[in-house]
């Protein structure tokens, strides 16, 4: 049985969960407790088959012949109807594009902005595609005990398969996430934004900060579940980092940010299906035809990597 079929069977053979409606007869504390319990139980159900995130990612990448990840970042300036509209729009995109992707990547901020209903909507969206890994782009970074709470929220409560983290606070911070052996952790290395070079290119002991992050990630990878975030807007750095590590790369910045798909994919790809996860958000999410946009981007990525389409 394929990894995706096994994963789907694990989910759909379980009891359905109903989120508590707001009601004057149910106290807020009670409703919150019920919701938290249901979310936590639902989160665990996504991982019953015992495969790690990167194992699922590799299996699905081979099965669907894709390295594409689609971001699910609803913008209230572009999607009407509040959280219900956001869920409706993103659910339609998931249904339209799932066959072309090996991962979905919701950014936590775009769901947090809707308050508690945003978290509930994210879990409903996650249940739309139980066979496909969800990577929460949260960029968490804090003291170790705080990171432990963040990790519980992301992995235990929300049931996400992977997450992005900020390495600025060092090893004891990031390892609260990497301790979850079956989940993936992508460490920010060289990001895709215009200001990335302000700090990440500064040198310490003659080496750019982003290269020190690579060393940190290697030390944290004892469980084989750590990767790096390197923007497709910086193909030279993608190539430089690939020369010194075999860790999986998450390549954001494709599409609206103008990242160089061909150069970045060729630099990142090393034959491992997990080596080069290419993420596009707005260019697919707000496309007139998300399925066609995802299919075209998938083909472009496959052509650059040599993956059979």
PDB file of C-alpha atoms in Angstrom, residues 35-247:
ATOM      1  CA  UNK A  35     -11.724  22.315  21.357  1.00  0.00           C
ATOM      2  CA  UNK A  36      -8.168  21.834  22.623  1.00  0.00           C
ATOM      3  CA  UNK A  37      -8.813  18.173  23.424  1.00  0.00           C
ATOM      4  CA  UNK A  38     -10.383  17.520  20.027  1.00  0.00           C
ATOM      5  CA  UNK A  39      -7.572  19.299  18.196  1.00  0.00           C
ATOM      6  CA  UNK A  40      -4.951  17.338  20.114  1.00  0.00           C
ATOM      7  CA  UNK A  41      -6.641  14.004  19.366  1.00  0.00           C
ATOM      8  CA  UNK A  42      -7.155  14.933  15.735  1.00  0.00           C
ATOM      9  CA  UNK A  43      -3.519  15.960  15.466  1.00  0.00           C
ATOM     10  CA  UNK A  44      -2.328  12.554  16.641  1.00  0.00           C
ATOM     11  CA  UNK A  45      -4.486  10.741  14.080  1.00  0.00           C
ATOM     12  CA  UNK A  46      -2.440  12.113  11.199  1.00  0.00           C
ATOM     13  CA  UNK A  47       0.595  10.124  12.327  1.00  0.00           C
ATOM     14  CA  UNK A  48      -0.794   6.673  13.112  1.00  0.00           C
ATOM     15  CA  UNK A  49       1.008   4.969  10.244  1.00  0.00           C
ATOM     16  CA  UNK A  50       4.402   5.477  11.905  1.00  0.00           C
ATOM     17  CA  UNK A  51       6.192   7.117   8.980  1.00  0.00           C
ATOM     18  CA  UNK A  52       8.297  10.193   9.602  1.00  0.00           C
ATOM     19  CA  UNK A  53       7.642  13.470   7.800  1.00  0.00           C
ATOM     20  CA  UNK A  54      10.566  13.088   5.438  1.00  0.00           C
ATOM     21  CA  UNK A  55       9.622   9.469   4.686  1.00  0.00           C
ATOM     22  CA  UNK A  56       6.099  10.595   3.775  1.00  0.00           C
ATOM     23  CA  UNK A  57       7.449  13.514   1.754  1.00  0.00           C
ATOM     24  CA  UNK A  58       9.780  11.275  -0.251  1.00  0.00           C
ATOM     25  CA  UNK A  59       7.087   8.660  -0.863  1.00  0.00           C
ATOM     26  CA  UNK A  60       4.537  11.211  -2.015  1.00  0.00           C
ATOM     27  CA  UNK A  61       7.064  13.057  -4.166  1.00  0.00           C
ATOM     28  CA  UNK A  62       7.823   9.820  -6.009  1.00  0.00           C
ATOM     29  CA  UNK A  63       4.159   8.837  -6.230  1.00  0.00           C
ATOM     30  CA  UNK A  64       3.012  12.183  -7.649  1.00  0.00           C
ATOM     31  CA  UNK A  65       6.287  13.001  -9.437  1.00  0.00           C
ATOM     32  CA  UNK A  66       6.492  16.457  -7.906  1.00  0.00           C
ATOM     33  CA  UNK A  67       8.709  18.654  -5.756  1.00  0.00           C
ATOM     34  CA  UNK A  68       6.106  21.403  -5.401  1.00  0.00           C
ATOM     35  CA  UNK A  69       4.765  22.798  -2.133  1.00  0.00           C
ATOM     36  CA  UNK A  70       1.841  25.240  -2.222  1.00  0.00           C
ATOM     37  CA  UNK A  71       1.479  27.891   0.471  1.00  0.00           C
ATOM     38  CA  UNK A  72      -1.934  28.489   2.031  1.00  0.00           C
ATOM     39  CA  UNK A  73      -1.788  32.096   3.242  1.00  0.00           C
ATOM     40  CA  UNK A  74      -5.222  33.769   3.072  1.00  0.00           C
ATOM     41  CA  UNK A  75      -5.104  37.556   2.772  1.00  0.00           C
ATOM     42  CA  UNK A  76      -8.294  39.331   3.946  1.00  0.00           C
ATOM     43  CA  UNK A  77      -7.490  42.159   1.523  1.00  0.00           C
ATOM     44  CA  UNK A  78      -7.913  39.683  -1.333  1.00  0.00           C
ATOM     45  CA  UNK A  79     -10.409  37.170   0.074  1.00  0.00           C
ATOM     46  CA  UNK A  80     -13.798  38.359   1.297  1.00  0.00           C
ATOM     47  CA  UNK A  81     -15.955  36.756   3.958  1.00  0.00           C
ATOM     48  CA  UNK A  82     -13.631  36.646   6.952  1.00  0.00           C
ATOM     49  CA  UNK A  83     -12.389  33.312   8.192  1.00  0.00           C
ATOM     50  CA  UNK A  84     -15.199  31.420   6.439  1.00  0.00           C
ATOM     51  CA  UNK A  85     -14.150  32.960   3.139  1.00  0.00           C
ATOM     52  CA  UNK A  86     -10.504  32.158   3.821  1.00  0.00           C
ATOM     53  CA  UNK A  87     -11.304  28.529   4.550  1.00  0.00           C
ATOM     54  CA  UNK A  88     -13.550  28.240   1.518  1.00  0.00           C
ATOM     55  CA  UNK A  89     -10.910  29.726  -0.793  1.00  0.00           C
ATOM     56  CA  UNK A  90      -8.018  27.654   0.556  1.00  0.00           C
ATOM     57  CA  UNK A  91     -10.095  24.486   0.591  1.00  0.00           C
ATOM     58  CA  UNK A  92     -10.833  24.988  -3.114  1.00  0.00           C
ATOM     59  CA  UNK A  93      -7.121  25.502  -3.814  1.00  0.00           C
ATOM     60  CA  UNK A  94      -6.206  22.340  -1.906  1.00  0.00           C
ATOM     61  CA  UNK A  95      -8.730  20.310  -3.878  1.00  0.00           C
ATOM     62  CA  UNK A  96      -7.570  21.798  -7.173  1.00  0.00           C
ATOM     63  CA  UNK A  97      -3.826  21.422  -6.624  1.00  0.00           C
ATOM     64  CA  UNK A  98      -3.312  18.374  -4.398  1.00  0.00           C
ATOM     65  CA  UNK A  99      -2.420  16.051  -7.276  1.00  0.00           C
ATOM     66  CA  UNK A 100       0.434  18.410  -8.220  1.00  0.00           C
ATOM     67  CA  UNK A 101       2.019  18.842  -4.778  1.00  0.00           C
ATOM     68  CA  UNK A 102       3.829  16.770  -2.178  1.00  0.00           C
ATOM     69  CA  UNK A 103       3.222  19.248   0.661  1.00  0.00           C
ATOM     70  CA  UNK A 104       1.050  22.184   1.707  1.00  0.00           C
ATOM     71  CA  UNK A 105       2.528  25.072   3.695  1.00  0.00           C
ATOM     72  CA  UNK A 106       0.141  27.292   5.672  1.00  0.00           C
ATOM     73  CA  UNK A 107       1.773  30.328   7.258  1.00  0.00           C
ATOM     74  CA  UNK A 108       0.559  30.547  10.849  1.00  0.00           C
ATOM     75  CA  UNK A 109       0.220  34.347  10.849  1.00  0.00           C
ATOM     76  CA  UNK A 110      -2.398  34.294   8.118  1.00  0.00           C
ATOM     77  CA  UNK A 111      -4.588  32.043  10.265  1.00  0.00           C
ATOM     78  CA  UNK A 112      -3.750  33.654  13.616  1.00  0.00           C
ATOM     79  CA  UNK A 113      -5.086  36.976  12.312  1.00  0.00           C
ATOM     80  CA  UNK A 114      -8.605  35.497  12.449  1.00  0.00           C
ATOM     81  CA  UNK A 115      -8.297  34.625  16.151  1.00  0.00           C
ATOM     82  CA  UNK A 116      -9.497  31.289  17.601  1.00  0.00           C
ATOM     83  CA  UNK A 117     -11.713  30.720  14.566  1.00  0.00           C
ATOM     84  CA  UNK A 118      -8.596  30.885  12.416  1.00  0.00           C
ATOM     85  CA  UNK A 119      -7.002  27.959  14.242  1.00  0.00           C
ATOM     86  CA  UNK A 120     -10.222  25.991  13.944  1.00  0.00           C
ATOM     87  CA  UNK A 121     -10.364  26.745  10.223  1.00  0.00           C
ATOM     88  CA  UNK A 122      -6.754  25.640   9.771  1.00  0.00           C
ATOM     89  CA  UNK A 123      -7.557  22.270  11.323  1.00  0.00           C
ATOM     90  CA  UNK A 124     -10.577  21.895   9.071  1.00  0.00           C
ATOM     91  CA  UNK A 125      -8.365  22.735   6.110  1.00  0.00           C
ATOM     92  CA  UNK A 126      -5.783  20.238   7.257  1.00  0.00           C
ATOM     93  CA  UNK A 127      -8.470  17.545   7.299  1.00  0.00           C
ATOM     94  CA  UNK A 128      -9.213  18.342   3.652  1.00  0.00           C
ATOM     95  CA  UNK A 129      -5.993  16.604   2.551  1.00  0.00           C
ATOM     96  CA  UNK A 130      -5.040  13.924   5.097  1.00  0.00           C
ATOM     97  CA  UNK A 131      -2.772  12.142   2.606  1.00  0.00           C
ATOM     98  CA  UNK A 132      -0.567  15.201   2.058  1.00  0.00           C
ATOM     99  CA  UNK A 133       1.904  16.543   4.650  1.00  0.00           C
ATOM    100  CA  UNK A 134       1.265  19.999   6.096  1.00  0.00           C
ATOM    101  CA  UNK A 135       4.248  22.196   6.952  1.00  0.00           C
ATOM    102  CA  UNK A 136       3.417  25.067   9.321  1.00  0.00           C
ATOM    103  CA  UNK A 137       5.483  28.101   8.380  1.00  0.00           C
ATOM    104  CA  UNK A 138       5.659  29.508  11.900  1.00  0.00           C
ATOM    105  CA  UNK A 139       9.338  30.537  12.184  1.00  0.00           C
ATOM    106  CA  UNK A 140       9.229  29.982  15.929  1.00  0.00           C
ATOM    107  CA  UNK A 141      12.245  31.002  17.998  1.00  0.00           C
ATOM    108  CA  UNK A 142      12.403  31.455  21.777  1.00  0.00           C
ATOM    109  CA  UNK A 143      13.799  30.116  25.058  1.00  0.00           C
ATOM    110  CA  UNK A 144      13.856  26.345  25.409  1.00  0.00           C
ATOM    111  CA  UNK A 145      10.805  25.991  27.661  1.00  0.00           C
ATOM    112  CA  UNK A 146       8.808  28.361  25.457  1.00  0.00           C
ATOM    113  CA  UNK A 147       9.882  26.463  22.356  1.00  0.00           C
ATOM    114  CA  UNK A 148       8.742  23.257  24.022  1.00  0.00           C
ATOM    115  CA  UNK A 149       5.270  24.800  24.336  1.00  0.00           C
ATOM    116  CA  UNK A 150       5.390  25.992  20.729  1.00  0.00           C
ATOM    117  CA  UNK A 151       6.357  22.484  19.594  1.00  0.00           C
ATOM    118  CA  UNK A 152       3.453  20.958  21.501  1.00  0.00           C
ATOM    119  CA  UNK A 153       1.089  23.455  19.898  1.00  0.00           C
ATOM    120  CA  UNK A 154       2.372  22.821  16.376  1.00  0.00           C
ATOM    121  CA  UNK A 155       2.833  19.063  16.503  1.00  0.00           C
ATOM    122  CA  UNK A 156       0.545  17.729  19.246  1.00  0.00           C
ATOM    123  CA  UNK A 157      -2.381  20.149  19.148  1.00  0.00           C
ATOM    124  CA  UNK A 158      -2.449  21.205  15.503  1.00  0.00           C
ATOM    125  CA  UNK A 159      -1.113  17.915  14.168  1.00  0.00           C
ATOM    126  CA  UNK A 160       1.274  19.508  11.688  1.00  0.00           C
ATOM    127  CA  UNK A 161       3.856  17.319   9.988  1.00  0.00           C
ATOM    128  CA  UNK A 162       6.667  19.873   9.902  1.00  0.00           C
ATOM    129  CA  UNK A 163       7.481  23.447  10.864  1.00  0.00           C
ATOM    130  CA  UNK A 164       9.953  26.246  10.248  1.00  0.00           C
ATOM    131  CA  UNK A 165      12.031  27.549  13.158  1.00  0.00           C
ATOM    132  CA  UNK A 166      14.343  30.493  13.775  1.00  0.00           C
ATOM    133  CA  UNK A 167      17.851  29.462  14.933  1.00  0.00           C
ATOM    134  CA  UNK A 168      18.814  32.835  16.438  1.00  0.00           C
ATOM    135  CA  UNK A 169      18.547  31.567  20.030  1.00  0.00           C
ATOM    136  CA  UNK A 170      20.741  28.557  19.329  1.00  0.00           C
ATOM    137  CA  UNK A 171      20.752  24.807  19.725  1.00  0.00           C
ATOM    138  CA  UNK A 172      18.777  24.448  22.967  1.00  0.00           C
ATOM    139  CA  UNK A 173      15.936  26.389  21.355  1.00  0.00           C
ATOM    140  CA  UNK A 174      15.686  24.464  18.076  1.00  0.00           C
ATOM    141  CA  UNK A 175      16.120  21.026  19.622  1.00  0.00           C
ATOM    142  CA  UNK A 176      12.726  21.337  21.333  1.00  0.00           C
ATOM    143  CA  UNK A 177      11.287  20.887  17.832  1.00  0.00           C
ATOM    144  CA  UNK A 178      13.836  18.402  16.490  1.00  0.00           C
ATOM    145  CA  UNK A 179      13.108  16.155  19.494  1.00  0.00           C
ATOM    146  CA  UNK A 180       9.948  15.104  17.611  1.00  0.00           C
ATOM    147  CA  UNK A 181      11.610  12.391  15.535  1.00  0.00           C
ATOM    148  CA  UNK A 182       8.619  11.817  13.245  1.00  0.00           C
ATOM    149  CA  UNK A 183       8.170  15.505  12.361  1.00  0.00           C
ATOM    150  CA  UNK A 184      10.232  17.721  10.089  1.00  0.00           C
ATOM    151  CA  UNK A 185      12.054  20.868  11.199  1.00  0.00           C
ATOM    152  CA  UNK A 186      13.276  23.424   8.664  1.00  0.00           C
ATOM    153  CA  UNK A 187      15.788  25.889  10.115  1.00  0.00           C
ATOM    154  CA  UNK A 188      15.925  29.384   8.616  1.00  0.00           C
ATOM    155  CA  UNK A 189      19.281  29.629   6.881  1.00  0.00           C
ATOM    156  CA  UNK A 190      19.284  32.163   4.034  1.00  0.00           C
ATOM    157  CA  UNK A 191      15.776  33.549   3.671  1.00  0.00           C
ATOM    158  CA  UNK A 192      14.060  34.841   0.526  1.00  0.00           C
ATOM    159  CA  UNK A 193      13.243  38.400   1.621  1.00  0.00           C
ATOM    160  CA  UNK A 194      15.140  41.508   0.391  1.00  0.00           C
ATOM    161  CA  UNK A 195      16.601  42.208   3.834  1.00  0.00           C
ATOM    162  CA  UNK A 196      18.045  38.720   4.300  1.00  0.00           C
ATOM    163  CA  UNK A 197      21.622  39.904   3.785  1.00  0.00           C
ATOM    164  CA  UNK A 198      21.393  42.511   6.573  1.00  0.00           C
ATOM    165  CA  UNK A 199      22.302  39.909   9.194  1.00  0.00           C
ATOM    166  CA  UNK A 200      22.598  36.553   7.460  1.00  0.00           C
ATOM    167  CA  UNK A 201      25.571  37.622   5.333  1.00  0.00           C
ATOM    168  CA  UNK A 202      27.528  39.138   8.204  1.00  0.00           C
ATOM    169  CA  UNK A 203      30.664  37.179   8.975  1.00  0.00           C
ATOM    170  CA  UNK A 204      31.626  35.526  12.253  1.00  0.00           C
ATOM    171  CA  UNK A 205      35.137  34.091  12.373  1.00  0.00           C
ATOM    172  CA  UNK A 206      35.403  34.670   8.633  1.00  0.00           C
ATOM    173  CA  UNK A 207      32.234  32.743   7.738  1.00  0.00           C
ATOM    174  CA  UNK A 208      28.765  34.141   6.893  1.00  0.00           C
ATOM    175  CA  UNK A 209      26.112  33.629   9.550  1.00  0.00           C
ATOM    176  CA  UNK A 210      24.012  31.473   7.225  1.00  0.00           C
ATOM    177  CA  UNK A 211      26.919  29.035   6.934  1.00  0.00           C
ATOM    178  CA  UNK A 212      27.101  28.783  10.726  1.00  0.00           C
ATOM    179  CA  UNK A 213      23.387  27.917  10.646  1.00  0.00           C
ATOM    180  CA  UNK A 214      24.207  24.993   8.353  1.00  0.00           C
ATOM    181  CA  UNK A 215      26.675  23.675  10.929  1.00  0.00           C
ATOM    182  CA  UNK A 216      24.077  24.057  13.689  1.00  0.00           C
ATOM    183  CA  UNK A 217      21.453  22.212  11.655  1.00  0.00           C
ATOM    184  CA  UNK A 218      23.874  19.360  10.978  1.00  0.00           C
ATOM    185  CA  UNK A 219      24.497  18.984  14.707  1.00  0.00           C
ATOM    186  CA  UNK A 220      20.747  18.921  15.357  1.00  0.00           C
ATOM    187  CA  UNK A 221      20.077  16.260  12.730  1.00  0.00           C
ATOM    188  CA  UNK A 222      20.726  13.189  14.842  1.00  0.00           C
ATOM    189  CA  UNK A 223      17.185  11.957  14.158  1.00  0.00           C
ATOM    190  CA  UNK A 224      17.348  12.697  10.438  1.00  0.00           C
ATOM    191  CA  UNK A 225      14.497  15.203  10.614  1.00  0.00           C
ATOM    192  CA  UNK A 226      16.172  18.582  10.087  1.00  0.00           C
ATOM    193  CA  UNK A 227      16.302  20.646   6.896  1.00  0.00           C
ATOM    194  CA  UNK A 228      17.158  24.202   5.859  1.00  0.00           C
ATOM    195  CA  UNK A 229      15.164  27.134   4.496  1.00  0.00           C
ATOM    196  CA  UNK A 230      17.074  28.760   1.643  1.00  0.00           C
ATOM    197  CA  UNK A 231      15.315  31.227  -0.625  1.00  0.00           C
ATOM    198  CA  UNK A 232      15.031  30.620  -4.349  1.00  0.00           C
ATOM    199  CA  UNK A 233      15.752  34.341  -4.642  1.00  0.00           C
ATOM    200  CA  UNK A 234      19.386  33.545  -3.742  1.00  0.00           C
ATOM    201  CA  UNK A 235      20.492  30.738  -6.096  1.00  0.00           C
ATOM    202  CA  UNK A 236      24.178  31.459  -5.467  1.00  0.00           C
ATOM    203  CA  UNK A 237      23.711  30.749  -1.763  1.00  0.00           C
ATOM    204  CA  UNK A 238      21.607  27.671  -2.562  1.00  0.00           C
ATOM    205  CA  UNK A 239      24.525  26.294  -4.588  1.00  0.00           C
ATOM    206  CA  UNK A 240      27.083  27.273  -1.959  1.00  0.00           C
ATOM    207  CA  UNK A 241      25.202  25.577   0.867  1.00  0.00           C
ATOM    208  CA  UNK A 242      24.447  22.462  -1.183  1.00  0.00           C
ATOM    209  CA  UNK A 243      28.192  21.935  -1.638  1.00  0.00           C
ATOM    210  CA  UNK A 244      28.655  21.525   2.125  1.00  0.00           C
ATOM    211  CA  UNK A 245      25.513  19.650   3.219  1.00  0.00           C
ATOM    212  CA  UNK A 246      23.088  16.991   2.088  1.00  0.00           C
ATOM    213  CA  UNK A 247      20.268  18.267   4.308  1.00  0.00           C
TER     214      UNK A 247
END
